Structure formats: structure tokens, C-alpha cells
Amino acid sequence: SLDGKHRFELLLALESGRIEGSSPAATLVAEGGRLRLRVEAASSYLPYRGLELEQLLRPAAREHLRRLERSSDPIQRRRQAALQPGLRSLAFLASERKLLAGSWRFLTYFGRDTLMTLLLLAPALTPEAIEAGLQSVLDRLSQEGEVAHEESLGDQAVLERLEGWARLAAEGKHAELARLASGPLAGPVYDYKMVDDDFMLPLLLVAYLEEHAVDEARARAFLARRSASGRSNLEAIAANLRFVLARAAPYAASGEVRDLIPLRAGLKVGDWRDSEEGLGFGQYAASVNAYLVPAALRATASLLRSRKLDVRALAAQLRRGRPALDGDLAARAGEAAARWGAARRHFRIRLTPEETRTRLEGYLRDGAPREERHLLFTMLGRNQLFAGGRHSSQAELPLLGAGAVFDALALNADGSPVEVMHSDDGFDLLARVLPAAELDERLEKYEHYHPLGLRSLHGIFVASPALSRRAADYRTFDRSRYHGTVIWSWQLALLQRGLMRQLAHHQEFPSREALCRRLRVLLAELELAERRVGPLLASELWTLRVARGGYDFEAIAFGAGGHADESNALQLWSSVGLAVELERVRLRLSSAP
């Protein structure tokens, strides 16, 4: 290796066939129609030990899988078969030292992917599995409490360090160069550029401590454990909560857009969409400001009242070097959460019926591919906005009896909204119980078929530009874009888990039966959508195309042709279907026909 501390060996052996000629013009020739090579690779790095499903899944989850496998009901057997690819991916990507984000690409630690997978899968996971993932996040936390997005190891880390030192030398920054060069050459290099993952850690901590029956003795033992940096896990957690409170303080005090949390200076990425196009080139992501920051503050208040950790020690750690953090910290976090709850108003888009009709006309005229237009009119018919008949001309738009209400995807630097409908409020649905009136309004975009909403027969789109005022958004968020009018597996799971949380609460009130009926119908439709996409459900994302004959859409793998990227073969956070299945069983949701 570049630092001289590790060795690599590679053996290439010819087992069947022969070599003709000599290097560099040697040729491998098959014998008897067979050419067989054996490759052996070894290094002196410590190997990872994978976690078996018995270590990953709670007994109740494993027993449910066995029941599905033993069942003679073909629907139950199909469910079991549909879950297997995700479980194989989970077992392949989970190790005692960290969870890997995906393969073949991204076979590395991603902080956000780890946190979201653990949060979504928590009902199915053992405490050991959650602790393994949590520990990997805490080990990589910055001194200030930021969650690492990604890491570089071994020779890759050496190369990045050498490049950085060369830049400092060229810029004449010799003092800084001397300070950095005194450190290790081959230690890990962590990337802290993402914004959203910092606010996901408190949510997972609450899920681990409060929601999934971890006993007090186990919790305290885990919190006392030392992280890789030498500080206790409790100290690392305090650093993250301190960071959350500090980042949230300006907006909590002013309520002004200028004090929302933007992408980091000089960067055009920051949330799970992970590209400037994914946010429509906006600066303030709704996922962060409208949903995750308020949720993180509520989680902080909950942790500061938890009986499963030493809240006095936690509060003392929070106050270290922060004299402004005095008084009842739990109460302060709760007050900040309430003030941040109003941040969503900056993202609210309300369109009149006439505005909605005008924007739909623009999208169907200029944005939708010509071969899709008649199908999109069919979808508008499924929204029951006109009485029957097939529509093939953009002039035959329905008369809308109501406008449209949704949250913008992001805000631009000047505070103006990126008026693209999206599914990121799944974070909000999972993190808190919404008031009945607010939930009633939120459901509409998931009940309406695209282009009026986000619904399709093959899942929920993560974005739709159909009601945007900017024609440029039609291309930025079309079916060929990684975060456009496409369906992501983990976002579909996030939405279902969030809807199930709402149902579990609101069904306790007889007066809300109509609302609960809508929730059950939507959940049944999403289950049907999962069946329609079949094996694609285990992939990262999929998109749609017009099926042969032109009478409907069909789901295809993203990257099949003409797309900006491709779906990753195995993805950690696409392995969460078992938790959705277990929640269906717990809530006794009837199986879709």
C-alpha cells in the first residue's frame, strides 16, 4: 500500500485452456470449448465479518417469514418470495463494523443510508443490529457532532490527503500543511458535506431507546461504550444534539427565511436527492427545513426526558462550552420544535382551479412526451375530474372543481419556491402524528393520479413537475432523471410506514372513520402497486414507459436506456420491505386482492 503498512496479493491461474505466445501478445485459448480462470485476491487489512439474518432480525420477524414460507396460500408465498431479494441484500451489506450502502457501486459506508435503513427497518431488527449501525455512525461523527456522509479508506484516503497537501503547498499555506502532515497518512477521510443526515440521528436514537423495547441496562451499557474517537457514545450523541440545537437556533429566534438551513456554502448537494438537479437548483430543501429539523428537535426533547439514559449527564455534556445552553433543555428543544413547525408555511403552494388548469395545460402541451399524452388524460379521468370518455387533445382538459395544495420541493436563495410536487413529507408522516385536518389535505396528492398528483399504478413518484410554473422543470424532473418522475423503493416504504403510523393513531377515534378508510384504501393500492412491479421492488428505483399497444404504462428498470444514470443493483435502504410487511400484519390490514 502507499503507506507501506499493508500488502496485496493477486493470483491468476489458468485451470482450463492454454496460453499461446508470450506477453504482451499472449492469447488465452479454450480447450474443448472451455476457458476457466481462477482468481485469488488477498490483503493484510482486517476483513469484515458479516451479520447473519439470525443476528439481524428479531425472532418475531423470522417467525413471520417462516409462516409465509410454510403457507399454502399462493398470495402469502408470493409475499415471501418478494421479500427474499431485499433480505439477501441486507445480509450481504450488513457487517459488525458498518452497513454498506450498496453494490456494485457504493460498496462503502453512507451515513444517511445507514440511518434511514435502520429507522425504517427498526420494527424488524434486533437491538444488536441497530447498535452495530448506530455505532458505525457515532464512530464517524465529527467533533462538532456532524454525521459523516461517506468515507475514503486505505490508498484512496492516502491519495486524497496527498492531493490536499499539494494544493496547500501550491497556495503557500505552509503552516496548515505542516499541521496536517504531522497526522497519519492513511487514516480514514470523512465527508461531511450533507445536511440532512445530521438531523436523522436523533430520530433513530428515539426509535432505539423508546419505541422498540430496549431495556434500560442495555441502553446505558451501549451509551457508555467508547466510540472510535475515544469519547463515549453518550458524549458523541451530546455533540450531535448540541449541533442540532445550534443550527436550529437562528430560525427559532427569527422565523425568517434567511435563517433557514441552506446547502453548505459552495455546494449544490445536501439532502437525499444528492444532486443540484434533484432540488431544482434550490438552496433550502423542504426535506430538511419543513420536516427533518422539527422532527430532530422533538426527538432531542424526548431524549432529554428519557428514562433509559442519564439525562443529567447528557445535559451536562450539551452545556460543555455552550454557556447559552442553560435552563430546561428539554423545554427549550420543544419550544424550538414548535417554532420550526411553522417553517412549512414558506414552502406551501396553493393554486386556484384556474391556475391548476393553466399549469396542467402547459405540462400536457410542452412537458409530457407526445406518446404519453392520451394516457395522462386517462389518469386525469381516474381522478374523476370529468365524466368519462377518452381524451387525446390537450384542449380537452377537465374543469377542476378545486385547486391544488402541496409543498414546494425547495426554496431558491431569494426565498422563492421551486414549485415541484414531491414525496419528501414521508419523513414528516413517519416522525409525528399529523392533526386530522392536515392529514386530510396531505393525502390528496397521493390519492390523485399523475399529472395532478404523484400516484401511478406502479407506485408513488418522488417528484412531479406537472404543476410547476417553470417550463424548464419539465425536463429536469422527467422520467429519465434520477430524482424526477420515477419511483424509489425506499421512499415508497417510507410513505407506507408513515401512513401506517397515522392510521394506528387516528383509528382510535370513531369520528375519524372516513379519514381512516381513505388511509386503508391508499395503503391497499400501494400494496397492489408493489405486486405490479414484481422483482423491481428490490431495486433502487424504477421508471415507467408506455406499454405496447399504448393503453397503459409499464414499470421498467431505471437505466434501461436514455436515462441520466442507472439503478444500483443492490441498495441497503431498498431492503426494508419486511418492516412494511410486519406493520401490515400488526395493523391487520386486509391483503389486497
Coordinates of C-alpha atoms in Angstrom, one line a residue:
S1 CA 0.0 0.0 0.0
L2 CA 1.1 3.6 -0.4
D3 CA 1.9 4.0 3.3
G4 CA 3.9 0.7 3.2
K5 CA 1.9 -0.8 6.1
H6 CA -0.2 -3.3 4.1
R7 CA 0.3 -5.8 1.3
F8 CA -1.9 -7.1 -1.5
E9 CA -1.5 -10.3 -3.4
L10 CA -3.3 -11.3 -6.6
L11 CA -3.1 -14.8 -8.2
L12 CA -4.5 -15.5 -11.7
A13 CA -4.4 -19.2 -12.6
L14 CA -5.4 -20.9 -15.8
E15 CA -7.4 -24.1 -14.9
S16 CA -8.8 -25.0 -18.3
G17 CA -7.4 -23.8 -21.6
R18 CA -3.9 -22.9 -22.7
I19 CA -1.7 -19.8 -23.3
E20 CA -0.2 -19.2 -26.7
G21 CA 2.6 -16.8 -27.3
S22 CA 4.2 -14.6 -24.7
S23 CA 3.5 -11.3 -23.0
P24 CA 2.4 -8.8 -24.1
A25 CA 0.9 -10.6 -27.1
A26 CA -0.1 -13.8 -25.3
T27 CA -3.5 -15.3 -26.2
L28 CA -5.8 -17.5 -24.0
V29 CA -7.2 -20.3 -26.0
A30 CA -10.2 -22.5 -24.9
E31 CA -9.8 -26.3 -24.9
G32 CA -12.8 -28.4 -25.5
G33 CA -15.0 -25.3 -25.6
R34 CA -14.0 -24.2 -22.0
L35 CA -11.8 -21.5 -20.7
R36 CA -11.7 -21.4 -16.9
L37 CA -9.7 -18.9 -14.8
R38 CA -9.2 -18.9 -11.0
V39 CA -8.7 -15.5 -9.3
E40 CA -7.5 -15.2 -5.7
A41 CA -7.1 -11.9 -4.0
A42 CA -5.8 -11.2 -0.5
S43 CA -4.8 -8.2 1.6
S44 CA -3.5 -7.7 5.1
Y45 CA -6.4 -5.5 6.0
L46 CA -8.8 -6.8 8.7
P47 CA -11.8 -8.4 6.9
Y48 CA -15.4 -7.6 7.8
R49 CA -17.5 -10.2 9.5
G50 CA -21.0 -10.3 8.0
L51 CA -24.1 -10.5 10.1
E52 CA -26.4 -13.4 9.6
L53 CA -30.2 -12.9 9.3
E54 CA -30.5 -14.5 12.8
Q55 CA -28.3 -11.7 14.1
L56 CA -30.2 -9.1 12.1
L57 CA -33.9 -10.0 12.6
R58 CA -36.0 -10.2 15.7
P59 CA -37.5 -13.6 16.4
A60 CA -41.0 -12.4 15.6
A61 CA -39.7 -11.2 12.2
R62 CA -38.0 -14.6 11.4
E63 CA -41.1 -16.5 12.6
H64 CA -43.3 -14.4 10.2
L65 CA -41.0 -15.3 7.3
R66 CA -41.3 -19.0 8.2
R67 CA -45.1 -18.8 8.3
L68 CA -45.1 -17.2 4.9
E69 CA -42.8 -19.9 3.6
R70 CA -44.9 -22.7 5.1
S71 CA -48.2 -21.2 3.9
S72 CA -50.2 -23.0 1.1
D73 CA -51.8 -19.7 0.2
P74 CA -50.2 -18.5 -3.1
I75 CA -50.6 -14.9 -2.1
Q76 CA -48.6 -15.5 1.1
R77 CA -45.9 -17.5 -0.8
R78 CA -45.6 -14.6 -3.3
R79 CA -45.1 -12.2 -0.4
Q80 CA -42.3 -14.4 1.0
A81 CA -40.7 -14.6 -2.5
A82 CA -41.0 -10.8 -2.9
L83 CA -39.2 -10.2 0.5
Q84 CA -36.3 -12.6 -0.2
P85 CA -34.2 -10.3 -2.6
G86 CA -34.2 -7.5 0.0
L87 CA -33.3 -9.8 2.8
R88 CA -30.4 -11.2 0.8
S89 CA -29.2 -7.7 0.1
L90 CA -29.4 -6.8 3.7
A91 CA -27.4 -9.8 4.8
F92 CA -24.8 -9.1 2.1
L93 CA -24.4 -5.5 3.0
A94 CA -24.5 -5.7 6.9
S95 CA -21.4 -6.3 8.9
E96 CA -20.5 -6.0 12.6
R97 CA -18.4 -2.9 11.8
K98 CA -20.7 -1.0 9.5
L99 CA -23.5 -1.2 7.0
L100 CA -22.6 -0.8 3.3
A101 CA -24.7 1.4 1.1
G102 CA -24.9 -0.7 -2.0
S103 CA -23.3 -2.8 -4.7
W104 CA -22.0 -2.9 -7.2
R105 CA -21.4 0.8 -6.8
F106 CA -21.3 2.5 -3.3
L107 CA -19.9 -0.6 -1.5
T108 CA -19.0 1.7 1.3
Y109 CA -20.4 3.5 4.4
F110 CA -23.0 6.2 3.7
G111 CA -24.3 7.8 6.9
R112 CA -27.7 8.8 5.6
D113 CA -28.4 5.3 4.1
T114 CA -27.4 3.7 7.3
L115 CA -29.7 5.9 9.4
M116 CA -32.7 5.7 7.1
T117 CA -32.4 1.9 6.7
L118 CA -32.2 1.4 10.5
L119 CA -35.1 3.8 11.1
L120 CA -37.4 2.1 8.5
L121 CA -36.4 -1.5 9.5
A122 CA -36.3 -0.9 13.3
P123 CA -39.5 -2.9 14.0
A124 CA -37.9 -6.0 12.4
L125 CA -34.3 -5.6 13.7
T126 CA -32.6 -6.9 16.8
P127 CA -31.1 -4.5 19.2
E128 CA -27.6 -5.8 18.2
A129 CA -28.2 -4.9 14.6
I130 CA -29.4 -1.4 15.4
E131 CA -26.4 -0.9 17.7
A132 CA -24.0 -2.1 15.1
G133 CA -25.3 0.5 12.6
L134 CA -25.6 3.2 15.3
Q135 CA -22.0 2.6 16.4
S136 CA -20.7 3.0 12.9
V137 CA -22.4 6.4 12.7
L138 CA -21.1 7.5 16.1
D139 CA -17.6 6.3 15.3
R140 CA -17.5 8.7 12.3
L141 CA -19.2 11.7 13.9
S142 CA -17.2 14.9 13.7
Q143 CA -16.1 16.6 16.9
E144 CA -18.8 19.2 16.3
G145 CA -21.5 16.4 16.0
E146 CA -21.9 16.2 12.2
V147 CA -22.8 12.8 10.7
A148 CA -20.3 11.6 8.1
H149 CA -21.8 11.2 4.6
E150 CA -19.1 8.9 3.2
E151 CA -15.6 7.8 3.9
S152 CA -12.4 7.1 2.0
L153 CA -10.1 4.4 3.2
G154 CA -6.7 2.9 2.6
D155 CA -4.9 4.0 -0.5
Q156 CA -7.8 6.2 -1.6
A157 CA -7.5 8.2 1.6
V158 CA -3.7 8.5 1.1
L159 CA -4.3 9.8 -2.5
E160 CA -6.8 12.4 -1.3
R161 CA -4.5 13.5 1.5
L162 CA -1.6 13.9 -0.8
E163 CA -3.7 15.9 -3.3
G164 CA -4.8 18.2 -0.4
W165 CA -1.3 18.7 0.8
A166 CA -0.1 19.5 -2.7
R167 CA -2.8 22.2 -3.0
L168 CA -1.8 23.7 0.3
A169 CA 1.8 23.8 -0.8
A170 CA 0.9 25.4 -4.1
E171 CA -1.1 28.1 -2.2
G172 CA 1.7 28.8 0.1
K173 CA -0.2 27.6 3.2
H174 CA 2.9 26.1 4.8
A175 CA 1.7 26.3 8.5
E176 CA -1.5 24.5 7.8
L177 CA 0.4 22.0 5.6
A178 CA 2.8 21.3 8.5
R179 CA 0.0 20.8 10.9
L180 CA -1.9 18.3 8.7
A181 CA 1.2 16.5 7.5
S182 CA 2.0 15.6 11.1
G183 CA -1.0 13.4 11.3
P184 CA -1.5 9.8 9.9
L185 CA -1.1 9.4 6.1
A186 CA -3.5 6.5 5.7
G187 CA -6.3 7.2 8.2
P188 CA -9.9 7.5 7.0
V189 CA -11.1 10.7 5.3
Y190 CA -14.7 11.6 6.1
D191 CA -17.0 13.7 4.0
Y192 CA -19.4 15.9 6.0
K193 CA -21.0 17.8 3.1
M194 CA -24.5 16.6 3.5
V195 CA -27.1 18.5 5.6
D196 CA -30.0 16.1 6.2
D197 CA -28.2 13.2 7.9
D198 CA -27.2 15.4 10.9
F199 CA -31.0 15.7 11.7
M200 CA -31.7 12.0 11.2
L201 CA -29.6 10.7 14.0
P202 CA -31.9 11.9 16.9
L203 CA -34.8 10.2 15.2
L204 CA -33.0 6.8 15.2
L205 CA -31.9 7.3 18.8
V206 CA -35.5 7.8 19.9
A207 CA -36.6 4.7 17.8
Y208 CA -33.8 2.6 19.5
L209 CA -34.4 3.8 23.1
E210 CA -38.1 4.5 23.3
E211 CA -40.0 2.7 20.6
H212 CA -38.5 -0.8 20.3
A213 CA -38.3 -2.1 23.9
V214 CA -34.6 -1.8 24.6
D215 CA -34.2 -2.3 28.3
E216 CA -32.6 0.4 30.4
A217 CA -29.5 -1.7 31.3
R218 CA -28.7 -2.5 27.7
A219 CA -29.2 1.1 26.6
R220 CA -26.9 2.5 29.3
A221 CA -24.3 0.0 28.5
F222 CA -24.4 1.0 24.8
L223 CA -24.2 4.7 25.7
A224 CA -21.2 4.1 28.0
R225 CA -19.3 2.3 25.2
R226 CA -16.3 4.2 23.7
S227 CA -16.5 5.3 20.1
A228 CA -13.6 5.2 17.7
S229 CA -12.7 8.8 18.6
G230 CA -12.2 7.8 22.3
R231 CA -15.3 9.6 23.6
S232 CA -18.3 7.7 25.0
N233 CA -21.3 7.2 22.8
L234 CA -23.2 9.5 25.2
E235 CA -20.6 12.2 24.6
A236 CA -20.9 11.7 20.8
I237 CA -24.7 11.9 21.0
A238 CA -24.5 15.1 23.0
A239 CA -22.2 16.6 20.3
N240 CA -24.9 15.8 17.7
L241 CA -27.7 17.2 19.8
R242 CA -25.7 20.3 20.5
F243 CA -25.1 20.7 16.8
V244 CA -28.8 20.3 16.1
L245 CA -29.8 22.9 18.7
A246 CA -27.2 25.4 17.4
R247 CA -28.2 25.0 13.8
A248 CA -31.8 25.4 14.6
A249 CA -31.4 28.4 16.9
P250 CA -31.4 31.3 14.4
Y251 CA -34.7 30.4 12.7
A252 CA -36.3 29.5 16.0
A253 CA -35.5 33.1 17.1
S254 CA -36.4 35.0 13.9
G255 CA -38.9 32.9 11.9
E256 CA -37.3 34.4 8.7
V257 CA -36.4 32.5 5.5
R258 CA -32.9 33.9 5.7
D259 CA -32.3 31.8 8.9
L260 CA -33.5 28.5 7.4
I261 CA -30.8 25.9 6.8
P262 CA -29.3 26.0 3.3
L263 CA -27.0 23.7 1.5
R264 CA -23.4 24.2 2.6
A265 CA -21.6 27.2 1.0
G266 CA -20.2 26.4 -2.4
L267 CA -22.0 23.1 -2.7
K268 CA -25.1 22.2 -4.7
V269 CA -26.0 19.0 -2.9
G270 CA -27.2 18.4 0.7
D271 CA -30.1 16.1 1.0
W272 CA -31.0 12.6 -0.2
R273 CA -31.6 13.8 -3.7
D274 CA -27.9 14.3 -3.8
S275 CA -27.7 16.5 -6.9
E276 CA -28.4 20.1 -7.8
E277 CA -31.0 18.9 -10.4
G278 CA -32.6 16.9 -7.7
L279 CA -33.6 20.1 -5.8
G280 CA -34.4 22.0 -9.0
F281 CA -31.2 24.0 -8.2
G282 CA -32.8 25.3 -5.0
Q283 CA -30.8 26.2 -1.8
Y284 CA -33.2 25.3 1.1
A285 CA -34.5 21.8 0.9
A286 CA -38.0 21.1 2.2
S287 CA -36.9 17.7 3.4
V288 CA -34.5 19.4 5.8
N289 CA -36.3 22.5 6.8
A290 CA -40.0 21.6 6.7
Y291 CA -39.7 18.0 8.1
L292 CA -36.4 16.8 9.5
V293 CA -35.3 19.8 11.6
P294 CA -38.6 20.0 13.5
A295 CA -38.5 16.2 13.9
A296 CA -35.0 16.3 15.2
L297 CA -35.9 19.0 17.8
R298 CA -38.8 17.0 19.0
A299 CA -36.6 13.9 19.2
T300 CA -34.0 15.9 21.2
A301 CA -36.6 17.0 23.7
S302 CA -37.7 13.3 24.0
L303 CA -34.1 12.2 24.6
L304 CA -33.6 14.8 27.3
R305 CA -36.6 13.3 29.2
S306 CA -35.8 9.6 28.6
R307 CA -35.6 7.2 31.5
K308 CA -33.2 5.0 29.6
L309 CA -30.2 7.3 29.7
D310 CA -28.6 9.6 32.2
V311 CA -30.3 12.8 31.3
R312 CA -28.3 14.8 33.8
A313 CA -25.0 13.6 32.2
L314 CA -26.5 14.2 28.7
A315 CA -27.5 17.8 29.7
A316 CA -24.1 18.4 31.2
Q317 CA -22.4 17.3 28.0
L318 CA -24.7 19.5 26.0
R319 CA -23.7 22.6 28.0
R320 CA -20.0 22.0 27.7
G321 CA -18.5 25.1 26.1
R322 CA -22.0 26.4 25.5
P323 CA -22.9 28.9 28.2
A324 CA -26.0 29.9 26.3
L325 CA -27.5 26.4 26.8
D326 CA -28.9 26.9 30.2
G327 CA -32.3 26.2 31.9
D328 CA -34.6 23.3 31.0
L329 CA -33.0 22.0 27.8
A330 CA -35.9 19.6 27.0
A331 CA -38.3 22.5 27.2
R332 CA -36.1 24.7 25.0
A333 CA -35.9 22.0 22.4
G334 CA -39.7 21.6 22.5
E335 CA -40.2 25.3 22.0
A336 CA -37.7 25.4 19.1
A337 CA -39.6 22.5 17.5
A338 CA -42.9 24.4 17.8
R339 CA -41.3 27.4 16.1
W340 CA -39.8 25.3 13.4
G341 CA -43.2 23.7 12.8
A342 CA -44.1 27.0 11.2
A343 CA -41.3 26.7 8.7
R344 CA -43.5 24.7 6.4
R345 CA -45.5 27.8 5.5
H346 CA -42.6 29.1 3.5
F347 CA -42.9 26.0 1.2
R348 CA -46.8 26.0 0.8
I349 CA -48.1 26.3 -2.7
R350 CA -51.8 27.0 -3.2
L351 CA -53.2 27.1 -6.7
T352 CA -56.6 28.2 -7.7
P353 CA -58.6 25.9 -10.0
E354 CA -57.8 28.3 -12.9
E355 CA -54.0 28.2 -12.1
T356 CA -54.1 24.5 -11.8
R357 CA -55.8 24.1 -15.1
T358 CA -53.4 26.5 -16.8
R359 CA -50.4 24.7 -15.5
L360 CA -51.7 21.3 -16.5
E361 CA -52.3 22.6 -20.0
G362 CA -48.7 23.8 -20.1
Y363 CA -47.4 20.5 -19.0
L364 CA -49.5 18.4 -21.4
R365 CA -48.6 20.8 -24.2
D366 CA -44.9 21.3 -23.6
G367 CA -43.7 18.8 -21.0
A368 CA -45.3 15.4 -21.5
P369 CA -43.9 13.2 -24.2
R370 CA -46.3 13.0 -27.2
E371 CA -46.8 9.3 -26.8
E372 CA -47.9 9.7 -23.2
R373 CA -50.5 12.4 -23.5
H374 CA -53.5 10.3 -24.2
L375 CA -52.6 8.1 -21.2
L376 CA -52.2 11.1 -19.0
F377 CA -55.7 12.2 -19.9
T378 CA -56.8 8.8 -18.8
M379 CA -55.1 9.3 -15.5
L380 CA -56.9 12.6 -15.1
G381 CA -60.1 10.7 -15.8
R382 CA -59.2 8.4 -12.9
N383 CA -59.0 11.5 -10.7
Q384 CA -62.7 11.8 -11.5
L385 CA -62.3 15.3 -12.7
F386 CA -64.6 14.8 -15.7
A387 CA -67.3 12.3 -16.7
G388 CA -66.0 9.5 -18.9
G389 CA -64.6 9.5 -22.4
R390 CA -61.1 9.2 -23.7
H391 CA -59.2 12.4 -24.2
S392 CA -56.4 12.7 -26.7
S393 CA -56.1 16.5 -27.2
Q394 CA -54.6 19.0 -24.7
A395 CA -57.6 21.2 -25.4
E396 CA -59.9 18.8 -23.7
L397 CA -58.8 19.4 -20.1
P398 CA -61.3 18.9 -17.4
L399 CA -63.0 21.7 -15.4
L400 CA -61.4 21.5 -12.0
G401 CA -63.7 22.0 -9.1
A402 CA -60.8 22.6 -6.7
G403 CA -57.3 23.9 -6.9
A404 CA -54.1 22.2 -5.8
V405 CA -52.2 22.4 -2.5
F406 CA -48.7 21.0 -2.0
D407 CA -45.3 21.8 -0.5
A408 CA -42.6 23.1 -2.8
L409 CA -39.5 20.9 -3.2
A410 CA -37.1 23.6 -2.1
L411 CA -36.6 27.4 -1.9
N412 CA -34.2 29.3 -4.0
A413 CA -31.6 31.6 -2.5
D414 CA -34.1 34.5 -2.7
G415 CA -36.8 32.5 -0.9
S416 CA -38.9 31.9 -4.0
P417 CA -40.2 28.3 -4.2
V418 CA -39.3 25.5 -6.5
E419 CA -42.9 24.6 -7.3
V420 CA -42.3 20.8 -7.8
M421 CA -44.6 18.4 -6.1
H422 CA -42.7 15.6 -4.2
S423 CA -42.9 12.8 -1.7
D424 CA -40.4 14.0 0.9
D425 CA -43.1 14.7 3.5
G426 CA -43.0 10.9 4.1
F427 CA -40.3 11.9 6.7
D428 CA -43.0 14.0 8.4
L429 CA -45.6 11.3 8.3
L430 CA -43.2 8.8 10.0
A431 CA -41.8 11.3 12.5
R432 CA -45.1 12.6 14.0
V433 CA -48.9 12.2 14.2
L434 CA -50.5 14.8 12.0
P435 CA -53.7 16.5 13.0
A436 CA -56.7 15.1 11.1
A437 CA -57.3 18.2 9.1
E438 CA -53.7 18.5 8.0
L439 CA -53.6 14.8 7.1
D440 CA -56.8 15.1 5.1
E441 CA -55.1 17.7 2.9
R442 CA -51.8 15.8 2.7
L443 CA -53.4 12.6 1.3
E444 CA -54.8 14.3 -1.8
K445 CA -51.5 14.4 -3.8
Y446 CA -51.1 10.6 -3.1
E447 CA -54.7 9.8 -4.0
H448 CA -54.6 11.8 -7.3
Y449 CA -53.0 10.2 -10.3
H450 CA -50.2 12.0 -12.1
P451 CA -50.2 14.6 -13.6
L452 CA -52.5 16.1 -10.9
G453 CA -50.8 14.2 -8.1
L454 CA -48.0 11.7 -7.5
R455 CA -49.9 8.4 -7.8
S456 CA -49.3 5.8 -10.5
L457 CA -50.4 2.2 -10.8
H458 CA -46.7 1.2 -10.1
G459 CA -46.0 3.4 -7.1
I460 CA -45.6 7.0 -6.0
F461 CA -43.4 9.4 -7.9
V462 CA -40.7 11.1 -5.9
A463 CA -41.3 14.3 -7.9
S464 CA -43.6 15.7 -10.5
P465 CA -43.1 19.0 -12.4
A466 CA -46.7 19.0 -13.9
L467 CA -47.8 21.9 -11.7
S468 CA -44.6 23.9 -11.8
R469 CA -44.6 27.4 -13.2
R470 CA -41.2 26.9 -14.8
A471 CA -41.2 25.0 -18.1
A472 CA -37.5 24.1 -17.5
D473 CA -38.6 21.8 -14.7
Y474 CA -40.4 19.6 -17.2
R475 CA -37.0 18.3 -18.4
T476 CA -35.2 18.5 -15.0
F477 CA -37.8 16.1 -13.4
D478 CA -38.9 13.9 -16.3
R479 CA -38.9 10.1 -16.3
S480 CA -35.2 9.9 -17.3
R481 CA -33.9 11.8 -14.3
Y482 CA -32.7 10.1 -11.1
H483 CA -34.9 12.2 -8.9
G484 CA -37.6 13.0 -11.4
T485 CA -41.0 11.4 -12.2
V486 CA -39.7 8.0 -11.0
I487 CA -40.4 5.7 -8.1
W488 CA -37.8 4.9 -5.4
S489 CA -38.2 1.7 -3.4
W490 CA -37.2 3.1 0.0
Q491 CA -39.4 6.3 -0.5
L492 CA -42.4 4.0 -1.2
A493 CA -41.6 2.1 2.1
L494 CA -41.2 5.4 4.0
L495 CA -44.6 6.6 2.8
Q496 CA -46.3 3.3 3.8
R497 CA -44.7 3.3 7.2
G498 CA -45.8 6.9 7.7
L499 CA -49.3 6.2 6.6
M500 CA -49.5 3.2 8.9
R501 CA -48.4 5.4 11.8
Q502 CA -51.2 7.9 11.0
L503 CA -53.7 5.0 10.8
A504 CA -52.6 3.5 14.1
H505 CA -53.3 6.8 15.8
H506 CA -56.5 8.0 14.1
Q507 CA -58.4 4.7 14.1
E508 CA -58.7 5.2 17.9
F509 CA -61.2 7.9 17.2
P510 CA -64.6 6.8 15.8
S511 CA -65.3 10.2 14.4
R512 CA -62.4 9.8 12.0
E513 CA -63.6 6.6 10.3
A514 CA -63.8 8.4 6.9
L515 CA -60.2 9.5 7.2
C516 CA -59.1 6.0 8.2
R517 CA -61.0 4.5 5.3
R518 CA -59.0 6.7 2.9
L519 CA -55.8 5.6 4.6
R520 CA -56.7 1.9 4.3
V521 CA -57.7 2.3 0.6
L522 CA -54.4 4.1 -0.2
L523 CA -52.4 1.5 1.6
A524 CA -54.1 -1.3 -0.2
E525 CA -53.4 0.5 -3.6
L526 CA -49.8 0.8 -2.7
E527 CA -49.6 -2.9 -1.9
L528 CA -51.1 -3.6 -5.3
A529 CA -48.5 -1.3 -6.9
E530 CA -45.8 -3.3 -5.2
R531 CA -47.2 -6.5 -6.7
R532 CA -47.3 -4.9 -10.2
V533 CA -43.6 -4.0 -10.2
G534 CA -42.6 -7.5 -9.0
P535 CA -38.9 -8.0 -8.8
L536 CA -38.2 -4.3 -9.4
L537 CA -39.4 -3.7 -5.8
A538 CA -36.0 -4.9 -4.6
S539 CA -34.1 -2.4 -6.8
E540 CA -33.2 1.2 -6.1
L541 CA -35.7 2.8 -8.3
W542 CA -37.8 2.3 -11.4
T543 CA -39.5 4.4 -14.1
L544 CA -42.4 4.0 -16.5
R545 CA -42.9 3.8 -20.2
V546 CA -45.9 3.4 -22.5
A547 CA -46.7 -0.3 -22.8
R548 CA -47.1 -2.0 -26.2
G549 CA -50.4 -1.0 -27.6
G550 CA -50.4 2.4 -25.9
Y551 CA -53.2 1.6 -23.4
D552 CA -51.2 1.7 -20.2
F553 CA -47.9 2.3 -18.6
E554 CA -45.5 -0.4 -17.5
A555 CA -42.6 -0.3 -15.0
I556 CA -39.1 -0.8 -16.3
A557 CA -35.7 -0.7 -14.6
F558 CA -34.2 2.8 -14.4
G559 CA -31.2 3.0 -16.6
A560 CA -32.7 0.7 -19.3
G561 CA -32.0 3.4 -21.9
G562 CA -31.7 7.1 -22.3
H563 CA -31.6 7.8 -18.6
A564 CA -29.3 10.2 -16.8
D565 CA -28.0 7.4 -14.5
E566 CA -28.9 3.8 -13.6
S567 CA -30.4 1.9 -10.7
N568 CA -27.9 0.5 -8.3
A569 CA -28.0 -3.3 -8.3
L570 CA -28.3 -3.8 -4.5
Q571 CA -29.2 -0.9 -2.3
L572 CA -29.2 -1.0 1.5
W573 CA -32.3 1.1 2.0
S574 CA -34.2 -0.9 -0.6
S575 CA -34.1 -3.9 1.8
V576 CA -36.8 -2.5 4.2
G577 CA -39.9 -4.3 2.8
L578 CA -40.0 -6.7 5.8
A579 CA -40.8 -3.8 8.2
V580 CA -43.7 -2.7 5.9
E581 CA -45.0 -6.2 5.9
L582 CA -44.8 -6.6 9.7
E583 CA -46.7 -3.3 10.2
R584 CA -49.4 -4.5 7.8
V585 CA -49.8 -7.6 9.9
R586 CA -49.8 -5.6 13.2
L587 CA -52.5 -3.3 11.9
R588 CA -54.5 -6.2 10.5
L589 CA -54.7 -4.5 7.1
S590 CA -56.5 -6.8 4.7
S591 CA -54.5 -8.2 1.9
A592 CA -55.1 -6.5 -1.4
P593 CA -56.9 -8.8 -3.9

